mmCIF file of C-alpha atoms in Angstrom:
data_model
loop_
_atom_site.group_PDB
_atom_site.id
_atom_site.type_symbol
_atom_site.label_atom_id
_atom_site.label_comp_id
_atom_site.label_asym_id
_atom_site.label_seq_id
_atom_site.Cartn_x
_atom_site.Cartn_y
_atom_site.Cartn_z
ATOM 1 C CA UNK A 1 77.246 162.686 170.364
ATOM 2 C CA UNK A 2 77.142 160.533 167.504
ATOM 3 C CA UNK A 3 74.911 157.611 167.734
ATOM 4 C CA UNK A 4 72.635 154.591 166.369
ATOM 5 C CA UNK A 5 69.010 154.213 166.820
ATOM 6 C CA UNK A 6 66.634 151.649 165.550
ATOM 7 C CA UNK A 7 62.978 151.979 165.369
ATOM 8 C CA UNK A 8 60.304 150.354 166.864
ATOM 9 C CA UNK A 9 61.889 148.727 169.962
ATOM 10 C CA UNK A 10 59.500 146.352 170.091
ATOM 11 C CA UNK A 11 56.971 145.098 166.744
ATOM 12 C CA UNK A 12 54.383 142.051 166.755
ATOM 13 C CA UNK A 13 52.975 141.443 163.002
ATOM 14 C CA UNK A 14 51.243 138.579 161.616
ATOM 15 C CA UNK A 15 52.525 135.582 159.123
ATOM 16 C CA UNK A 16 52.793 136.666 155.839
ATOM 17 C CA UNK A 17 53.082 141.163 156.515
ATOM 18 C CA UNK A 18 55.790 143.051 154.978
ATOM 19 C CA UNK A 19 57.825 144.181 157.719
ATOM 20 C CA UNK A 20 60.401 147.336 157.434
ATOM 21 C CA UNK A 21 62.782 148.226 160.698
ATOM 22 C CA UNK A 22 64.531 151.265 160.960
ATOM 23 C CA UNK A 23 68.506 152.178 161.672
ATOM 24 C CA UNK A 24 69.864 155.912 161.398
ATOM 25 C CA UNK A 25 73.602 156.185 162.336
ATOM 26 C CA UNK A 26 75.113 159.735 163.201
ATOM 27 C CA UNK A 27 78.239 158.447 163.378
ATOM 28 C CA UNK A 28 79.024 158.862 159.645
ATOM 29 C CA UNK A 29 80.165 155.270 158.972
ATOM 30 C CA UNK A 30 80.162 153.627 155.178
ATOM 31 C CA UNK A 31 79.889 150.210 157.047
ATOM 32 C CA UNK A 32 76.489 149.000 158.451
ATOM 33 C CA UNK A 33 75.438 145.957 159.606
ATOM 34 C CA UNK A 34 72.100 143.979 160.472
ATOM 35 C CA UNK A 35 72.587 141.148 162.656
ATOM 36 C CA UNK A 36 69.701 138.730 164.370
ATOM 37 C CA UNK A 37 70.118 137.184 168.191
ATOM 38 C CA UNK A 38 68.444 134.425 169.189
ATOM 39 C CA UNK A 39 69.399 132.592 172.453
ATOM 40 C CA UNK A 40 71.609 129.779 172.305
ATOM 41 C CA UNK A 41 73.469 131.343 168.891
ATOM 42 C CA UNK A 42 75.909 134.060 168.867
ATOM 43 C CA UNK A 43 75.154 137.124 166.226
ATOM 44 C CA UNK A 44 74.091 136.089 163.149
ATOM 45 C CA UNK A 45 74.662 138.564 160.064
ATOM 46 C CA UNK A 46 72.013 138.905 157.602
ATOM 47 C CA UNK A 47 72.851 141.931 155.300
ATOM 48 C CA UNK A 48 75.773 144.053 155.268
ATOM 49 C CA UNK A 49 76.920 147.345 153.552
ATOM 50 C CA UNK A 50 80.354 148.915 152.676
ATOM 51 C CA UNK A 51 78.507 152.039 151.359
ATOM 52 C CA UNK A 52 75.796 153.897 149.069
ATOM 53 C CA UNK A 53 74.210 151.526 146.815
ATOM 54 C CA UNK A 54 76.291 148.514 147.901
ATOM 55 C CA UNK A 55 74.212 145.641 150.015
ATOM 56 C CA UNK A 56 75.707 141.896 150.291
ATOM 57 C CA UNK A 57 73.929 138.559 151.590
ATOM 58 C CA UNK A 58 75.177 137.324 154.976
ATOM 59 C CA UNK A 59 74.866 133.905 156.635
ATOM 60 C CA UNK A 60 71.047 134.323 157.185
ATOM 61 C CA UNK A 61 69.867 136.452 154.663
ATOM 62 C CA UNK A 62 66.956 134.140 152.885
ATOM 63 C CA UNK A 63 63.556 136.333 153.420
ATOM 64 C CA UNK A 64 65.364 139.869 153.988
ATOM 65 C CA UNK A 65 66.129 142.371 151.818
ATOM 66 C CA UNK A 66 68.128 146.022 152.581
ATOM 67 C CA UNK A 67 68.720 148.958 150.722
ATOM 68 C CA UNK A 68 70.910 151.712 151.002
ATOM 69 C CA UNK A 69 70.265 155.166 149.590
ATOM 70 C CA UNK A 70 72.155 157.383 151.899
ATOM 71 C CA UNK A 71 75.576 156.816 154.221
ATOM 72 C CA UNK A 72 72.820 157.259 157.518
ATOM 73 C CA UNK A 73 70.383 154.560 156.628
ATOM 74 C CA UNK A 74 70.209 150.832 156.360
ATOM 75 C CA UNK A 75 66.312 149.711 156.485
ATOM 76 C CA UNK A 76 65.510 145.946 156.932
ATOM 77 C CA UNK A 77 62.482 144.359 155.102
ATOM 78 C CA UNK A 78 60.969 141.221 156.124
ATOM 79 C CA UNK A 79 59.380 140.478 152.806
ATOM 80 C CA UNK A 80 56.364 137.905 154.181
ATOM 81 C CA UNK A 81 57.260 137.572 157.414
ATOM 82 C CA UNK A 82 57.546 133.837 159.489
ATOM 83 C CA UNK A 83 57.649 132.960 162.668
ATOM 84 C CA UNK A 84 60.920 131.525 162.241
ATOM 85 C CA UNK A 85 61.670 135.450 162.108
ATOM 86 C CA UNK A 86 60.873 136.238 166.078
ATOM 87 C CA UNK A 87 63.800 137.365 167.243
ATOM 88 C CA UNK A 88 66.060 140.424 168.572
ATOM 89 C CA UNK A 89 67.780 142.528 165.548
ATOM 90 C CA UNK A 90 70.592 145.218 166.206
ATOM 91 C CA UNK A 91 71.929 146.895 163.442
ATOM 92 C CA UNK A 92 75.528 148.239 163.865
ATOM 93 C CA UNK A 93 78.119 150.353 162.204
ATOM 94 C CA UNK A 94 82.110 150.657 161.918
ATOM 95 C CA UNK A 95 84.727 153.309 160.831
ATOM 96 C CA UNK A 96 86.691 150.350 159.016
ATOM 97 C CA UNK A 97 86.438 146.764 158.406
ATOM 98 C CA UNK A 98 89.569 145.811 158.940
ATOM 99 C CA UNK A 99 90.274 147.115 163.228
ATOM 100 C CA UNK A 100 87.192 149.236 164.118
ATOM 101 C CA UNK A 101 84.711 147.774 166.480
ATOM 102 C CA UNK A 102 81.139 147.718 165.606
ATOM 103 C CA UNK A 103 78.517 150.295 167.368
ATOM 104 C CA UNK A 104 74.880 148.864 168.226
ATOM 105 C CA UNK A 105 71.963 150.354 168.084
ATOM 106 C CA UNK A 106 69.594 149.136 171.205
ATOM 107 C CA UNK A 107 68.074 146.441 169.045
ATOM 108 C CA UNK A 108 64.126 145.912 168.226
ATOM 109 C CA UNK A 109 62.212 143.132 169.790
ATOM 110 C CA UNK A 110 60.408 141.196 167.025
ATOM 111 C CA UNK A 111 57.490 138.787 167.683
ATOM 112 C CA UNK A 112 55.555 137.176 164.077
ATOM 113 C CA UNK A 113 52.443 135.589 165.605
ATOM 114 C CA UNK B 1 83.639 124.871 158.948
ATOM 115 C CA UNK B 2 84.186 128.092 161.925
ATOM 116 C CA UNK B 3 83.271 128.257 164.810
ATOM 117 C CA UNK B 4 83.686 130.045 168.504
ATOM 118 C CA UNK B 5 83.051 128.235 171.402
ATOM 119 C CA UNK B 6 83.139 129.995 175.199
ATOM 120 C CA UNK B 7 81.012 128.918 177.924
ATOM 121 C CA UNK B 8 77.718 129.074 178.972
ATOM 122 C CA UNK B 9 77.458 130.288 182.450
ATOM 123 C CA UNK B 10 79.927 131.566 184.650
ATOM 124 C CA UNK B 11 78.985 132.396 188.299
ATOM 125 C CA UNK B 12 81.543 134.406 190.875
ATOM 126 C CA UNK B 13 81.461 136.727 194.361
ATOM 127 C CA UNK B 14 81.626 140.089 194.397
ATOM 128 C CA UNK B 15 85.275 141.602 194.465
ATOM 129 C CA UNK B 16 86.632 138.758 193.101
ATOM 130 C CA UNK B 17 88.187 137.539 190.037
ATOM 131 C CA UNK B 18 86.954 135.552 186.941
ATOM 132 C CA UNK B 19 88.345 134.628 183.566
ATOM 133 C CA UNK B 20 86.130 133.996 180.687
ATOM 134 C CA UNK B 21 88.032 131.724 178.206
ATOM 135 C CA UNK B 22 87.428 131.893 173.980
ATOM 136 C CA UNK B 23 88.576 129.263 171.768
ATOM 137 C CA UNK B 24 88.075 129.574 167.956
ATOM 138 C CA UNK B 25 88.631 127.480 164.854
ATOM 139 C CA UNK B 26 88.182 130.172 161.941
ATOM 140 C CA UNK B 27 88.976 130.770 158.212
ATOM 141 C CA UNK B 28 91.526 133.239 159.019
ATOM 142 C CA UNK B 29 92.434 135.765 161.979
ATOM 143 C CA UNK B 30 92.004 139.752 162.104
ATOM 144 C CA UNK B 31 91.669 140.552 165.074
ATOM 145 C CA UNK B 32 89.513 139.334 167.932
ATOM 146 C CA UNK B 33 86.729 141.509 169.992
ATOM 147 C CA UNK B 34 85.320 141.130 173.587
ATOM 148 C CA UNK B 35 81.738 142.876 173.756
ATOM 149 C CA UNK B 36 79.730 143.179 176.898
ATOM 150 C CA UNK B 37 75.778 143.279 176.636
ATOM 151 C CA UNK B 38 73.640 143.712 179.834
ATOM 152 C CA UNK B 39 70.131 141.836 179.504
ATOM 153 C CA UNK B 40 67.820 143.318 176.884
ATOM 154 C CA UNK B 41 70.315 145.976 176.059
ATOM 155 C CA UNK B 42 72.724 146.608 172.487
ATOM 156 C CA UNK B 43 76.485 144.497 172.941
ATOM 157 C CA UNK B 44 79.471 147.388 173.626
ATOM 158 C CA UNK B 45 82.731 147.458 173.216
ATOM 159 C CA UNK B 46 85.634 145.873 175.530
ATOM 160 C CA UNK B 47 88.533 145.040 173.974
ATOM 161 C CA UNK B 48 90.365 144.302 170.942
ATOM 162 C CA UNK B 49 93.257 141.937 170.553
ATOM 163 C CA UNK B 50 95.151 141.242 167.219
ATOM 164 C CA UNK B 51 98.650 140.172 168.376
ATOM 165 C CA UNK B 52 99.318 137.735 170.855
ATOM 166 C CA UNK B 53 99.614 139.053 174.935
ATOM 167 C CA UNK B 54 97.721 140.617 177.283
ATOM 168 C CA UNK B 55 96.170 144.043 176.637
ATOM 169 C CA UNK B 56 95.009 145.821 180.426
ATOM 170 C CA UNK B 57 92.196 148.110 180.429
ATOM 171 C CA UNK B 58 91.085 149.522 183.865
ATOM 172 C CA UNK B 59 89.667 146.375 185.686
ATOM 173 C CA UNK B 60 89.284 144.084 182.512
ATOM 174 C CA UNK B 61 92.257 142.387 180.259
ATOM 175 C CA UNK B 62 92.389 140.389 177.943
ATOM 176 C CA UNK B 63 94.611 138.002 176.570
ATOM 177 C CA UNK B 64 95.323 136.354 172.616
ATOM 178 C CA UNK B 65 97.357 133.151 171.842
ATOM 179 C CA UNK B 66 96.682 133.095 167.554
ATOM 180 C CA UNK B 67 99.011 129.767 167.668
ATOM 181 C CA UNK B 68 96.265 128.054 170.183
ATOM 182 C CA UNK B 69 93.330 129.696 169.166
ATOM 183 C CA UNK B 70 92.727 131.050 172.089
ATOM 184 C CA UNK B 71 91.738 134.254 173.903
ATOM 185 C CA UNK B 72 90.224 134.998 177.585
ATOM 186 C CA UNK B 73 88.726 138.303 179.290
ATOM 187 C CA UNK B 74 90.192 138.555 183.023
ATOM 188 C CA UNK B 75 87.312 140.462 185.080
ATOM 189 C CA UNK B 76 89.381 141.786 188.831
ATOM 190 C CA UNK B 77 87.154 143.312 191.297
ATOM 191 C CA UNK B 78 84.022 142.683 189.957
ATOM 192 C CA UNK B 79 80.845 144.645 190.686
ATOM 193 C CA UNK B 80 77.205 143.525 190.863
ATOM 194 C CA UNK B 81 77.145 145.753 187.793
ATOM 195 C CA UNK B 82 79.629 143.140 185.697
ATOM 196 C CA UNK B 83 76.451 140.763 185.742
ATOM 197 C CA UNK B 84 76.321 140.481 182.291
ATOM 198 C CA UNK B 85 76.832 138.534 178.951
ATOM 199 C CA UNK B 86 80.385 138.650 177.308
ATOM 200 C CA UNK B 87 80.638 137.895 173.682
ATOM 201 C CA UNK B 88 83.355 136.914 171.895
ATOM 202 C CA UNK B 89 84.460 137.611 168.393
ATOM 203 C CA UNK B 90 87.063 136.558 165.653
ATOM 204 C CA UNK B 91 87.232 138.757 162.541
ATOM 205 C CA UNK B 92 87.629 135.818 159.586
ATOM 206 C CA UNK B 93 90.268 136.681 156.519
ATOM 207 C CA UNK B 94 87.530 138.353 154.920
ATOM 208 C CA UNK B 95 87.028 140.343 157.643
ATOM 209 C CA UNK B 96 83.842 138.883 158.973
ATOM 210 C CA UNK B 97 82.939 139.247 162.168
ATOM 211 C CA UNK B 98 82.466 135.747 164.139
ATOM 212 C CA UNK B 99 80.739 135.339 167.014
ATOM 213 C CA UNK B 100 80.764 133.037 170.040
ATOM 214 C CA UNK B 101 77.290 132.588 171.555
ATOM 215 C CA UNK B 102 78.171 134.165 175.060
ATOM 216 C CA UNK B 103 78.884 133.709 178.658
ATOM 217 C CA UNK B 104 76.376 135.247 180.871
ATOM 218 C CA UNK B 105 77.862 136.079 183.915
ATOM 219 C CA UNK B 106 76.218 135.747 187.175
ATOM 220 C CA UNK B 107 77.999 137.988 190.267
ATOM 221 C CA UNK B 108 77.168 136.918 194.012
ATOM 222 C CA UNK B 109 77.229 139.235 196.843
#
């Protein structure tokens, strides 16, 4: 079966690291996705990509960075990470833009101490 | 500016029935989504809605009204295992997705 799957599940780094997490999708999707939750807000989107080479800034993108090299991977960097940066981040993928539902991954944990 | 508002909390009994309303203010409609995520897991897919009615899948329906801005998932029997967080989401006219921040649902035996 086709799937998503982020790596680590869970991370603690200090202030100021270079962080990179994972996401591998089987499902052979041009769209991926890299959203952050934090309780009390609903999904926020922080980079997004319609295919090879293409990355665009979403609502909270200030102090992220993707890149994508191949349709199966969308790594997210945490340039100098802050603790303003704790927080739950799925990445996701969709057949289409315009109808298709997005598919998680199961999301890594993120602490910045 | 957009936004999606839905409530907080919702609590009901076991084999009952609860409706979880959505209202949203957005920069366009295409479509709206209903996602379920279970504590500490990855949101999955409900429903979709893009015209206005009811669509009925298995115990869960849902229901759009684009002139009101309005959508609610209709939960019938519910299980212990519907305890849960629903999220709703618009899709903007430039087909962002917009989401609500959740109802977490709390079922009582």
């Amino acid at each position: 079966d086709a799937e998503i799957t982020q790596s680590p599940r869970h991370k603690i780094t200090e202030t100021g690291r270079q962080v990179t997490l994972a996401c591998h999708q089987t499902w052979n999707h041009n769209n991926m996705f890299w959203y952050r939750q934090d309780l009390g807000h609903g999904l926020r989107l922080i980079h997004y990509s319609y295919g090879v080479q293409d990355t665009n800034k979403g609502e909270v993108s200030d102090g992220y960075s993707v890149s994508r090299s191949n349709t199966e991977d969308l790594p997210l960097t945490l340039e100098s990470a802050a603790s303003s940066q704790t927080s739950v981040y799925f990445c996701a993928s969709s057949e289409t833009v315009e109808m298709s539902p997005l598919h998680f991954g199961n999301g890594t944990r993120l602490t910045v101490t | 500016g957009q936004n999606i508002d839905q409530p907080t909390e919702m609590t009901a009994t076991e084999g009952a029935i609860v409706q979880i309303n959505c209202t949203y203010q957005t920069s366009g409609f295409n479509g709206l989504f209903w996602y379920q995520q279970h504590a500490g897991e990855a949101p999955t897919f409900l429903s979709y809605n893009v015209l206005d009615g009811l669509e009925e899948k298995g115990r869960f329906s849902s229901f759009l009204s684009r002139s009101k801005g309005y959508s609610y998932l209709l939960l019938k029997e519910l299980q212990m295992k519907d305890s849960a967080s629903y999220l709703c989401a618009v899709r903007d006219s430039n087909y962002q997705l917009i989401w609500g921040a959740g109802t977490k649902l709390i079922i009582k035996p």
